[in-house]
Amino acid sequence: GVTEGGVASGGARSLGIDLGRHYGRIGWRGPGGELVTAGPVRLSSPGGRTTDPSGLAGDLRRLSELASEAGADAGGGRGRVAVSLEASGKGELPLRRAAEAAGLSVAHAVPEPVAAALHYGAVAEGAERTVLVCDQGAGALDLTVLAVSGDRTVRVLDTVSHPVGGNAWDAAVARAVLPGADETAAEQLAVARELREALGDRESAAVEHDGPGAGAILHRTDFEEVTAPLRRQAEQAVAAVLGSAAERPGGTVSAVLAAGGLFATPGLARELEERIGLYVRCGEPELAVVDGLVLLESFGVLRVLTGRQAATVPPRRPTASRRPDPEPRPARRPDPEPPTAAERNGTGAVPRQRPEPDAESPASPRASEPVPPPRPEPV
């Protein structure tokens, strides 16, 4: 289908709601223009937005309340929100109904990878590029190829999912540090996740409270060993998608955009970059989708093509006044540090700047003067 967005009207400040497979996060602009977020919170509806509309309405209401408690102002009345869709763009109608039941008004609904591309400034007037969005969250690694045209049209060309998300990593950690534990039990996975996030770039981490997993220790060498097969699977999946994209005319990917909380793992993006030989942009990946959604409020016209239309509508050709720009701008910050305790527990403020459109190229050279006809020779 086609999703078209425009500049928000009425002066009200909208919220961005990122709904993943297992976790949701809400964001908005603070008084100084900085991005403020609340979450992540675990969604009550397994599998996310399309399986349980009533549960989804409750999740949306809970996220909206978190924003209100943190001082967000959506303009009063029915809160205006921009929400994320799955990469295929499906599920928009039930999502809008759930939002209405939660007292919210959907101003924009865009696929998650498109929102991530906005976060990195990969969609701009005059820019022609093909990028791969790697979204590795709790449930899966979602790989989506986007073709961006200079008129701010984004085509979702291909998307695939692989079950090598954070939950798979946590199950591997649970097997290593909690012998005899049920690696599928929520409590054990929670302990493993706590250890994985606490490890960061340190050599070891321990559970320092009573309860399940008390005293468990995760050493870096063990962590690297048990997650190595999952890393290799992810790298092979990325390489396969890049190879398929290169077979299309003009489909060669110029950069990889990292999204999802797992990419906040120190060194993960750099390791992937070395394996695939392609630049991986990784700046606040856990906030990529929600930040892109918040940017929609003032982004202007955005056209998204999915499904059959994405495959049949030809890409816009560059003109003399709009230069091709195949490489996204360099990240404004290096690979981020692991999320702070405040961010994991609920809220945090992250300064961001809106991407600026590419500058127009110099005007075309003036046409040459006409050549006069030759004089007749004298008789």
mmCIF file of C-alpha atoms in Angstrom, residues 49 52-63 94-95 97-103:
data_model
loop_
_atom_site.group_PDB
_atom_site.id
_atom_site.type_symbol
_atom_site.label_atom_id
_atom_site.label_comp_id
_atom_site.label_asym_id
_atom_site.label_seq_id
_atom_site.Cartn_x
_atom_site.Cartn_y
_atom_site.Cartn_z
ATOM 1 C CA ARG A 49 0.096 -5.245 17.376
ATOM 2 C CA ASP A 52 -4.948 -8.846 20.219
ATOM 3 C CA PRO A 53 -6.533 -5.435 19.473
ATOM 4 C CA SER A 54 -7.975 -5.099 22.977
ATOM 5 C CA GLY A 55 -4.614 -5.886 24.556
ATOM 6 C CA LEU A 56 -2.944 -3.474 22.166
ATOM 7 C CA ALA A 57 -5.325 -0.682 23.189
ATOM 8 C CA GLY A 58 -4.282 -1.293 26.785
ATOM 9 C CA ASP A 59 -0.601 -1.156 25.828
ATOM 10 C CA LEU A 60 -1.101 2.127 23.969
ATOM 11 C CA ARG A 61 -3.001 3.583 26.917
ATOM 12 C CA ARG A 62 -0.247 2.519 29.325
ATOM 13 C CA LEU A 63 2.479 4.091 27.167
ATOM 14 C CA PRO A 94 -6.557 -2.530 13.603
ATOM 15 C CA LEU A 95 -3.797 -0.358 15.009
ATOM 16 C CA ARG A 97 -8.853 1.246 15.954
ATOM 17 C CA ALA A 98 -6.837 0.268 19.013
ATOM 18 C CA ALA A 99 -5.425 3.792 19.244
ATOM 19 C CA GLU A 100 -8.924 5.263 19.055
ATOM 20 C CA ALA A 101 -10.048 2.938 21.852
ATOM 21 C CA ALA A 102 -7.094 4.194 23.904
ATOM 22 C CA GLY A 103 -8.109 7.828 23.375
#
